[in-house]
Amino acid sequence: MLKLKLQYFGHLMRRANSLEKALMLSSKREWKPLEDRSCTDIPWLLLFILFCIGMGFICGFSVATGAAARLVSGYDSYGNICGQKNAELEAIPNSGMDHTHRKYVFFLDPCNLDLINRKIKSVALCVAACPRQELKTISDVQKFAEINGSALCSYDLKPSEYASSKAKGLCPKLPVPASAPIPFFHRCAPVNISCYAKFAEALITFVSDNSVLHRLISGVMTSKEIILGLCLLSLVLSMILMVIIRYISRILVWILTFLLILGSLGGTGVLWWLYAKQRKSPKETVIPDQPQVAEANLRALLIYAISATVFTVILFLVMLVMRKRVALTIALFHVAGKVFIHLPLLVFQPFWTFFALVLFWVYWIMTLLFLGTAGSAVQNEQGFVEFKMSGPLQYMWWYHVVGLIWISEFILACQQMTVAGAVVTYYFTRDKRNLPFTPILASVNRLIRYHLGTVAKGSFIITLVKIPRMILMYIHSQLKGKENACARCVLKSCICCLWCLEKCLNYLNQNAYTATAINSTNFCTSAKDAFVILVENALRVAAINTVGDFMLFLGKVLIVCSTGLAGVMLLNYQQDYTVWVLPLIIVCLFAFLVAHCFLSIYEMVVDVLFLCFAVDTKYNDGSPGREFYMDKVLMEFVENSRKAMKEAGKGGAADARELKPMASGASSA
């Protein structure tokens, strides 16, 4: 009986072990990317929607309180809106006037600007027409008022009283510059803007010299076809460079690495040579009556040489350790080129993002202008009317500024999430023929349906870091020249630390969006998973972010230099003008912007591919049922790494430790 019980118990134990193995095997295979989509971070999405509703309320309030009419039509110093009949304001003289036929705002002294409060310190009047020609004498002002019906002096004066003693301070400053109405905003603005040059002392000569200004403007207008052609050239060069990087990435990376090491060795050698030369012949280098200076220079040269030697040794050791990781960077750049072939719409992603940002910024600036003219009429010390908000409404400015940062970061984060989703779909689709017809639109669809809350949370974290940094920068600018050296150092240190924190969070956010696109987890879980993977592959991340980013930076410089050289050659044959500096600057700036947009997307694709590669090697090992998703180029890298570890034996233990945890991590999935 006991024997039967022991046999039965052994049978149960064997079944339990087999069941446990089956469960473990199923747990190893249960991870599948791009499946089980679910909404994430819904509370943050609701918070972002409520915040946007608040932004809309601010815009509606500023328009509804009459600010739109005051902004577009303008108002005089007594609170009357030009171009309409006004209601009288209590205890304010000259208010409630009928300005139906006076549609333009005229400033008695338009060049008297208050840069701190961002306004013109001048009496404003509503007039029927702007003086199109310069009025040099008071009789010219009087004649203009009689002919056009536009009183350029105070409302209390008649045109016949302009030359009397009571008109002192109530008429415009002579000579009255020629002005023209600003389109859509009905303000008389001086035609010659040289009177504003005193607020930019560095540009006084340049702006006041109308001949130089006119030559520059004529240069731009004459060479507009060349400028347009060079801008298109920068677009073509950027696309060609992206293709070239794919096919010669291996050669390019090793050339840059070799040049970096060679330059470091050469610089170190030159420093030691200069030190040895000055040490052997000190008499030739000693300054008369100042031997201490020569000794200090010799000591400094020795310190520089030692520092360069230490840097060269560290650089050489780092390159020696990271030489295998550089191969991964080359493979990722090669695969990134394939991604752009399968997903050509990725190239246009920066343009859609830029267009969305421009639309939002235009809305934000218009609302800001509305807020600047909203509020109740208040009489200032000079007896003129200003519109100010009181009570809780005055804090709308701060809400509006936070909205600028958060929504801008939200739009940029949407681009990162869209690119990450499309590249993740490409990577984890084994048969590329089964890719969606438009992976970009499919990624946008997933973003809108499931991950807007994740994007809102990530962008809010960046906003929390940006706002304190902007406040500290504002305080630093306001206290410039007033604070002591210690306070200045502390402020700059805090600003620098916040800037570094913002850059780190931006990088972590981008990887968190990639993890969200892979696993459909919320932001915090994705950020934690991405951080763990980045730490496990720290050396690979360092290689990609140093070698890869340096390659892309040189690519930007190459495009700008090529476009600038073509511009010099073309503009040199243009004989219609003599100054072509401004067209060349415009072309180079546009070329850098285009190159930055294209290559930044390339850099983003490489980062997403790396995280996908790390996740793939973490959950799969190439065995049946756990096949890799990666491209053949990356597969070759993995196989070469394994062969190198087998050949190295114990010497390859360091690399073995790097790959083993990623493969065994699937058992804990």
PDB file of N, CA and C in Angstrom, residues 316-356:
ATOM      1  N   PHE A 316      41.579  56.498 -26.294  1.00  0.00           N
ATOM      2  CA  PHE A 316      42.029  55.254 -26.925  1.00  0.00           C
ATOM      3  C   PHE A 316      41.425  54.036 -26.225  1.00  0.00           C
ATOM      4  N   LEU A 317      41.396  54.054 -24.881  1.00  0.00           N
ATOM      5  CA  LEU A 317      40.814  52.932 -24.140  1.00  0.00           C
ATOM      6  C   LEU A 317      39.316  52.820 -24.400  1.00  0.00           C
ATOM      7  N   VAL A 318      38.643  53.968 -24.435  1.00  0.00           N
ATOM      8  CA  VAL A 318      37.198  53.949 -24.708  1.00  0.00           C
ATOM      9  C   VAL A 318      36.927  53.384 -26.096  1.00  0.00           C
ATOM     10  N   MET A 319      37.700  53.829 -27.088  1.00  0.00           N
ATOM     11  CA  MET A 319      37.525  53.298 -28.442  1.00  0.00           C
ATOM     12  C   MET A 319      37.832  51.803 -28.492  1.00  0.00           C
ATOM     13  N   LEU A 320      38.831  51.371 -27.709  1.00  0.00           N
ATOM     14  CA  LEU A 320      39.178  49.957 -27.683  1.00  0.00           C
ATOM     15  C   LEU A 320      38.045  49.123 -27.105  1.00  0.00           C
ATOM     16  N   VAL A 321      37.429  49.650 -26.028  1.00  0.00           N
ATOM     17  CA  VAL A 321      36.328  48.929 -25.386  1.00  0.00           C
ATOM     18  C   VAL A 321      35.073  48.968 -26.253  1.00  0.00           C
ATOM     19  N   MET A 322      34.853  50.098 -26.934  1.00  0.00           N
ATOM     20  CA  MET A 322      33.597  50.304 -27.660  1.00  0.00           C
ATOM     21  C   MET A 322      33.697  49.912 -29.134  1.00  0.00           C
ATOM     22  N   ARG A 323      34.810  49.306 -29.558  1.00  0.00           N
ATOM     23  CA  ARG A 323      34.967  49.026 -30.973  1.00  0.00           C
ATOM     24  C   ARG A 323      33.890  48.082 -31.496  1.00  0.00           C
ATOM     25  N   LYS A 324      33.445  47.139 -30.640  1.00  0.00           N
ATOM     26  CA  LYS A 324      32.395  46.212 -31.065  1.00  0.00           C
ATOM     27  C   LYS A 324      31.032  46.887 -31.082  1.00  0.00           C
ATOM     28  N   ARG A 325      30.860  47.864 -30.195  1.00  0.00           N
ATOM     29  CA  ARG A 325      29.571  48.582 -30.189  1.00  0.00           C
ATOM     30  C   ARG A 325      29.444  49.502 -31.392  1.00  0.00           C
ATOM     31  N   VAL A 326      30.588  49.976 -31.914  1.00  0.00           N
ATOM     32  CA  VAL A 326      30.545  50.798 -33.117  1.00  0.00           C
ATOM     33  C   VAL A 326      29.943  50.009 -34.271  1.00  0.00           C
ATOM     34  N   ALA A 327      30.196  48.708 -34.313  1.00  0.00           N
ATOM     35  CA  ALA A 327      29.595  47.867 -35.355  1.00  0.00           C
ATOM     36  C   ALA A 327      28.078  47.882 -35.264  1.00  0.00           C
ATOM     37  N   LEU A 328      27.534  47.935 -34.054  1.00  0.00           N
ATOM     38  CA  LEU A 328      26.080  48.034 -33.896  1.00  0.00           C
ATOM     39  C   LEU A 328      25.569  49.365 -34.429  1.00  0.00           C
ATOM     40  N   THR A 329      26.304  50.444 -34.183  1.00  0.00           N
ATOM     41  CA  THR A 329      25.915  51.751 -34.712  1.00  0.00           C
ATOM     42  C   THR A 329      25.852  51.715 -36.235  1.00  0.00           C
ATOM     43  N   ILE A 330      26.853  51.090 -36.855  1.00  0.00           N
ATOM     44  CA  ILE A 330      26.866  50.983 -38.318  1.00  0.00           C
ATOM     45  C   ILE A 330      25.654  50.193 -38.802  1.00  0.00           C
ATOM     46  N   ALA A 331      25.355  49.067 -38.133  1.00  0.00           N
ATOM     47  CA  ALA A 331      24.205  48.245 -38.539  1.00  0.00           C
ATOM     48  C   ALA A 331      22.897  49.008 -38.387  1.00  0.00           C
ATOM     49  N   LEU A 332      22.763  49.775 -37.303  1.00  0.00           N
ATOM     50  CA  LEU A 332      21.526  50.537 -37.089  1.00  0.00           C
ATOM     51  C   LEU A 332      21.354  51.615 -38.146  1.00  0.00           C
ATOM     52  N   PHE A 333      22.438  52.273 -38.538  1.00  0.00           N
ATOM     53  CA  PHE A 333      22.341  53.282 -39.597  1.00  0.00           C
ATOM     54  C   PHE A 333      21.943  52.635 -40.920  1.00  0.00           C
ATOM     55  N   HIS A 334      22.456  51.443 -41.176  1.00  0.00           N
ATOM     56  CA  HIS A 334      22.086  50.739 -42.403  1.00  0.00           C
ATOM     57  C   HIS A 334      20.600  50.380 -42.402  1.00  0.00           C
ATOM     58  N   VAL A 335      20.106  49.878 -41.276  1.00  0.00           N
ATOM     59  CA  VAL A 335      18.686  49.517 -41.183  1.00  0.00           C
ATOM     60  C   VAL A 335      17.814  50.767 -41.247  1.00  0.00           C
ATOM     61  N   ALA A 336      18.289  51.883 -40.659  1.00  0.00           N
ATOM     62  CA  ALA A 336      17.513  53.134 -40.715  1.00  0.00           C
ATOM     63  C   ALA A 336      17.299  53.572 -42.158  1.00  0.00           C
ATOM     64  N   GLY A 337      18.309  53.361 -43.008  1.00  0.00           N
ATOM     65  CA  GLY A 337      18.119  53.672 -44.423  1.00  0.00           C
ATOM     66  C   GLY A 337      17.028  52.833 -45.051  1.00  0.00           C
ATOM     67  N   LYS A 338      16.943  51.552 -44.673  1.00  0.00           N
ATOM     68  CA  LYS A 338      15.861  50.694 -45.180  1.00  0.00           C
ATOM     69  C   LYS A 338      14.497  51.166 -44.685  1.00  0.00           C
ATOM     70  N   VAL A 339      14.460  51.660 -43.433  1.00  0.00           N
ATOM     71  CA  VAL A 339      13.187  52.142 -42.882  1.00  0.00           C
ATOM     72  C   VAL A 339      12.645  53.275 -43.739  1.00  0.00           C
ATOM     73  N   PHE A 340      13.510  54.193 -44.161  1.00  0.00           N
ATOM     74  CA  PHE A 340      13.041  55.327 -44.966  1.00  0.00           C
ATOM     75  C   PHE A 340      12.613  54.884 -46.357  1.00  0.00           C
ATOM     76  N   ILE A 341      13.165  53.762 -46.847  1.00  0.00           N
ATOM     77  CA  ILE A 341      12.713  53.245 -48.143  1.00  0.00           C
ATOM     78  C   ILE A 341      11.304  52.670 -48.023  1.00  0.00           C
ATOM     79  N   HIS A 342      11.033  51.941 -46.929  1.00  0.00           N
ATOM     80  CA  HIS A 342       9.704  51.362 -46.729  1.00  0.00           C
ATOM     81  C   HIS A 342       8.694  52.386 -46.214  1.00  0.00           C
ATOM     82  N   LEU A 343       9.191  53.406 -45.488  1.00  0.00           N
ATOM     83  CA  LEU A 343       8.298  54.427 -44.918  1.00  0.00           C
ATOM     84  C   LEU A 343       8.716  55.804 -45.410  1.00  0.00           C
ATOM     85  N   PRO A 344       8.508  56.120 -46.679  1.00  0.00           N
ATOM     86  CA  PRO A 344       8.985  57.409 -47.218  1.00  0.00           C
ATOM     87  C   PRO A 344       8.298  58.623 -46.596  1.00  0.00           C
ATOM     88  N   LEU A 345       7.090  58.443 -46.048  1.00  0.00           N
ATOM     89  CA  LEU A 345       6.389  59.577 -45.450  1.00  0.00           C
ATOM     90  C   LEU A 345       7.064  60.080 -44.178  1.00  0.00           C
ATOM     91  N   LEU A 346       8.001  59.298 -43.630  1.00  0.00           N
ATOM     92  CA  LEU A 346       8.739  59.776 -42.461  1.00  0.00           C
ATOM     93  C   LEU A 346       9.506  61.048 -42.770  1.00  0.00           C
ATOM     94  N   VAL A 347       9.932  61.196 -44.021  1.00  0.00           N
ATOM     95  CA  VAL A 347      10.714  62.371 -44.410  1.00  0.00           C
ATOM     96  C   VAL A 347       9.908  63.649 -44.218  1.00  0.00           C
ATOM     97  N   PHE A 348       8.597  63.586 -44.434  1.00  0.00           N
ATOM     98  CA  PHE A 348       7.756  64.779 -44.369  1.00  0.00           C
ATOM     99  C   PHE A 348       7.196  65.032 -42.969  1.00  0.00           C
ATOM    100  N   GLN A 349       7.506  64.164 -42.024  1.00  0.00           N
ATOM    101  CA  GLN A 349       6.963  64.324 -40.684  1.00  0.00           C
ATOM    102  C   GLN A 349       7.362  65.653 -40.036  1.00  0.00           C
ATOM    103  N   PRO A 350       8.631  66.120 -40.168  1.00  0.00           N
ATOM    104  CA  PRO A 350       8.977  67.411 -39.554  1.00  0.00           C
ATOM    105  C   PRO A 350       8.178  68.582 -40.105  1.00  0.00           C
ATOM    106  N   PHE A 351       7.806  68.517 -41.387  1.00  0.00           N
ATOM    107  CA  PHE A 351       7.062  69.627 -41.979  1.00  0.00           C
ATOM    108  C   PHE A 351       5.653  69.717 -41.400  1.00  0.00           C
ATOM    109  N   TRP A 352       4.997  68.549 -41.214  1.00  0.00           N
ATOM    110  CA  TRP A 352       3.669  68.581 -40.602  1.00  0.00           C
ATOM    111  C   TRP A 352       3.752  69.093 -39.168  1.00  0.00           C
ATOM    112  N   THR A 353       4.783  68.678 -38.442  1.00  0.00           N
ATOM    113  CA  THR A 353       4.948  69.151 -37.068  1.00  0.00           C
ATOM    114  C   THR A 353       5.195  70.654 -37.037  1.00  0.00           C
ATOM    115  N   PHE A 354       6.053  71.136 -37.940  1.00  0.00           N
ATOM    116  CA  PHE A 354       6.334  72.570 -38.001  1.00  0.00           C
ATOM    117  C   PHE A 354       5.074  73.358 -38.352  1.00  0.00           C
ATOM    118  N   PHE A 355       4.278  72.827 -39.274  1.00  0.00           N
ATOM    119  CA  PHE A 355       3.030  73.495 -39.654  1.00  0.00           C
ATOM    120  C   PHE A 355       2.077  73.571 -38.465  1.00  0.00           C
ATOM    121  N   ALA A 356       1.955  72.482 -37.691  1.00  0.00           N
ATOM    122  CA  ALA A 356       1.086  72.486 -36.513  1.00  0.00           C
ATOM    123  C   ALA A 356       1.594  73.476 -35.465  1.00  0.00           C
TER     124      ALA A 356
END
